[in-house]
Structure formats: structure tokens, C-alpha cells
Amino acid sequence: MATVSVYNMEGQEVGTIELNDSIFAANVNEHLVHMAVVQQLANNRQGTQSAKTRAEVSGGGKKPWRQKGTGHARQGSTRAPQWTGGGVVFAPKPRDYSFKLNKKEKRAALKSVLTSKVNDKKFIVVDELKFDTIKTKNMVAVLKNLNANKALVVLNEKDDTVIKSANNIPNVQTALTSTINVYDILKHDTMVVTKAAVATIEEVYA
């Protein structure tokens, strides 16, 4: 099993923890990671873009001029795409962009990115994250102590004091063990995970 250090909020090493190899030392499948990212981005699309085709714009019932003898190119309608105010060729219509991945594929992709973070030494475990009051500078100080920039902070349970203290920090995002996903992990350079959150991840995904 891989062993990583456990730090306190002052950045001091206070122990070690063994990580489950089935999650944090899995085979990295780049194709599944890519598919998981594409799926999440596709599922987030609203799909509400819409434009009118030549059949839907108003007017254009009359032929602009006779077929021959005018010196102009032949035209059948002023609502054709080449006319100002005409319809759009292959106009976008509201649609659902979402698609599904198998549960096993999602798990394999998540294990792949978690393994990558551990291998790159970008997986930082803290014994706990607790603040008395909501203050951004508290979270800034902790991240500085841990040398964690552009971090995804993973908590085991919702803690508004920690979450709100991190809300205003650029490139820092908080997540619960139940909401972590491949895209958010890849988007951040470092993962800061509480010891309790590590235990929950191993329990859920092992």
C-alpha cells in the first residue's frame, strides 16, 4: 500500500496513512478519464441555443423578380440564407447533449485521476480542517502552510465555516466526498483531503 504523510493545519507532519491500492494505485486509463470529462461537460450544457431556418422566418412568399432577363442571379425567396434577414442553414435547435457512462467506467476514471494525484505527490492529507469563524484569511493561511495552490479541498461532511472561508479564494474549490468528480480533480493542481474524507472514499469506491 502507498503511504502518504498526514499534516495538520500548520503544515507540520503529524503522522502517515496507508492508502488503498485498489483506489490510489489503480491502472491509469486515459481514455476513460477523457470520456468522463467529455460526459460531464456535455451534461452541463443547457442545449437551449436556437435559430430559425428559412421555413420559419417571416415573409419571402413572393419571388423577388422574374426568373430571366433582369441580369440578376435567379432568386426564389428573400428568406433564403444568402439574403439579409434570411433563415440560417442547418440552424441549431434545442437538444439534449447528455450521454451516459457505465458505473464501472466512472469509477475507473475516478480511480485513475486519484492515482495520478498520488503519483505526482499532489495529494495532501490533513488530519482535520476546523475554523472557529468564517474568515478567508484562515483558509489562505492553511493552504499556504500546505503549499497547496489551485487546490480542490475535499471534506467528509458539509462544514459551512470551511466552505465559506474558501469561497472567495481564486482557483480554490471545496467538495464533499459524495460530489468529487474527474473534471474538478483535473482542473486543480492539488487535492487537499481530510483524513476522514480519505476513509470515506476508500469505503465507497473500494
PDB file of N, CA and C in Angstrom, residues 3 40 42 45 51 57 61-62 64 101 103 105 116 120 134 139 149 165 167-168 179 186 194:
ATOM      1  N   THR A   3       1.968   4.871   1.064  1.00  0.00           N
ATOM      2  CA  THR A   3       1.915   5.589   2.334  1.00  0.00           C
ATOM      3  C   THR A   3       2.184   7.064   2.087  1.00  0.00           C
ATOM      4  N   GLN A  40     -19.172  14.942 -18.482  1.00  0.00           N
ATOM      5  CA  GLN A  40     -19.585  15.959 -17.508  1.00  0.00           C
ATOM      6  C   GLN A  40     -19.838  17.302 -18.186  1.00  0.00           C
ATOM      7  N   ALA A  42     -20.610  17.773 -21.327  1.00  0.00           N
ATOM      8  CA  ALA A  42     -21.791  17.640 -22.187  1.00  0.00           C
ATOM      9  C   ALA A  42     -23.071  17.691 -21.352  1.00  0.00           C
ATOM     10  N   ARG A  45     -24.226  21.179 -20.419  1.00  0.00           N
ATOM     11  CA  ARG A  45     -24.696  22.086 -21.468  1.00  0.00           C
ATOM     12  C   ARG A  45     -26.206  22.266 -21.379  1.00  0.00           C
ATOM     13  N   ALA A  51     -32.090  28.917 -33.539  1.00  0.00           N
ATOM     14  CA  ALA A  51     -32.164  29.902 -34.615  1.00  0.00           C
ATOM     15  C   ALA A  51     -33.197  29.409 -35.624  1.00  0.00           C
ATOM     16  N   VAL A  57     -38.617  31.802 -40.800  1.00  0.00           N
ATOM     17  CA  VAL A  57     -38.604  33.263 -40.804  1.00  0.00           C
ATOM     18  C   VAL A  57     -39.807  33.776 -41.587  1.00  0.00           C
ATOM     19  N   GLY A  61     -42.667  35.077 -49.414  1.00  0.00           N
ATOM     20  CA  GLY A  61     -43.561  34.220 -50.189  1.00  0.00           C
ATOM     21  C   GLY A  61     -43.510  34.519 -51.681  1.00  0.00           C
ATOM     22  N   LYS A  62     -43.166  35.752 -52.032  1.00  0.00           N
ATOM     23  CA  LYS A  62     -43.174  36.159 -53.437  1.00  0.00           C
ATOM     24  C   LYS A  62     -41.764  36.079 -54.024  1.00  0.00           C
ATOM     25  N   PRO A  64     -38.664  37.380 -55.788  1.00  0.00           N
ATOM     26  CA  PRO A  64     -38.205  38.784 -55.836  1.00  0.00           C
ATOM     27  C   PRO A  64     -38.281  39.403 -57.231  1.00  0.00           C
ATOM     28  N   LEU A 101     -22.318   7.170 -19.033  1.00  0.00           N
ATOM     29  CA  LEU A 101     -21.188   6.261 -18.895  1.00  0.00           C
ATOM     30  C   LEU A 101     -21.591   5.168 -17.913  1.00  0.00           C
ATOM     31  N   LYS A 103     -21.385   2.688 -14.779  1.00  0.00           N
ATOM     32  CA  LYS A 103     -20.932   2.939 -13.416  1.00  0.00           C
ATOM     33  C   LYS A 103     -19.484   2.497 -13.224  1.00  0.00           C
ATOM     34  N   GLU A 105     -17.191   2.348 -15.526  1.00  0.00           N
ATOM     35  CA  GLU A 105     -16.312   3.271 -16.249  1.00  0.00           C
ATOM     36  C   GLU A 105     -16.077   4.546 -15.444  1.00  0.00           C
ATOM     37  N   SER A 116      -3.239   9.307 -10.197  1.00  0.00           N
ATOM     38  CA  SER A 116      -2.316  10.278 -10.799  1.00  0.00           C
ATOM     39  C   SER A 116      -1.903  11.346  -9.796  1.00  0.00           C
ATOM     40  N   ASP A 120       1.877  11.962  -8.507  1.00  0.00           N
ATOM     41  CA  ASP A 120       2.511  13.270  -8.731  1.00  0.00           C
ATOM     42  C   ASP A 120       2.771  14.028  -7.431  1.00  0.00           C
ATOM     43  N   ILE A 134     -15.868  32.221  10.175  1.00  0.00           N
ATOM     44  CA  ILE A 134     -15.725  32.258   8.720  1.00  0.00           C
ATOM     45  C   ILE A 134     -14.777  33.396   8.349  1.00  0.00           C
ATOM     46  N   MET A 139      -8.340  30.198   5.698  1.00  0.00           N
ATOM     47  CA  MET A 139      -8.119  29.183   4.675  1.00  0.00           C
ATOM     48  C   MET A 139      -6.870  29.492   3.856  1.00  0.00           C
ATOM     49  N   ASN A 149      -1.486  25.213  -4.053  1.00  0.00           N
ATOM     50  CA  ASN A 149      -2.020  26.246  -4.941  1.00  0.00           C
ATOM     51  C   ASN A 149      -3.027  25.620  -5.894  1.00  0.00           C
ATOM     52  N   SER A 165     -15.209  29.996   4.016  1.00  0.00           N
ATOM     53  CA  SER A 165     -13.886  30.600   4.151  1.00  0.00           C
ATOM     54  C   SER A 165     -13.079  30.437   2.868  1.00  0.00           C
ATOM     55  N   ASN A 167     -14.632  30.240  -0.248  1.00  0.00           N
ATOM     56  CA  ASN A 167     -15.421  30.676  -1.408  1.00  0.00           C
ATOM     57  C   ASN A 167     -14.781  31.800  -2.209  1.00  0.00           C
ATOM     58  N   ASN A 168     -14.111  32.731  -1.529  1.00  0.00           N
ATOM     59  CA  ASN A 168     -13.596  33.914  -2.211  1.00  0.00           C
ATOM     60  C   ASN A 168     -12.143  33.782  -2.662  1.00  0.00           C
ATOM     61  N   THR A 179     -19.473  14.329  -3.861  1.00  0.00           N
ATOM     62  CA  THR A 179     -19.605  15.153  -5.071  1.00  0.00           C
ATOM     63  C   THR A 179     -18.308  15.258  -5.873  1.00  0.00           C
ATOM     64  N   LEU A 186      -9.087  17.151 -12.063  1.00  0.00           N
ATOM     65  CA  LEU A 186      -8.107  17.510 -13.098  1.00  0.00           C
ATOM     66  C   LEU A 186      -7.920  19.021 -13.203  1.00  0.00           C
ATOM     67  N   THR A 194      -9.203  15.702   3.802  1.00  0.00           N
ATOM     68  CA  THR A 194      -9.148  15.388   5.236  1.00  0.00           C
ATOM     69  C   THR A 194      -9.002  13.877   5.425  1.00  0.00           C
TER      70      THR A 194
END
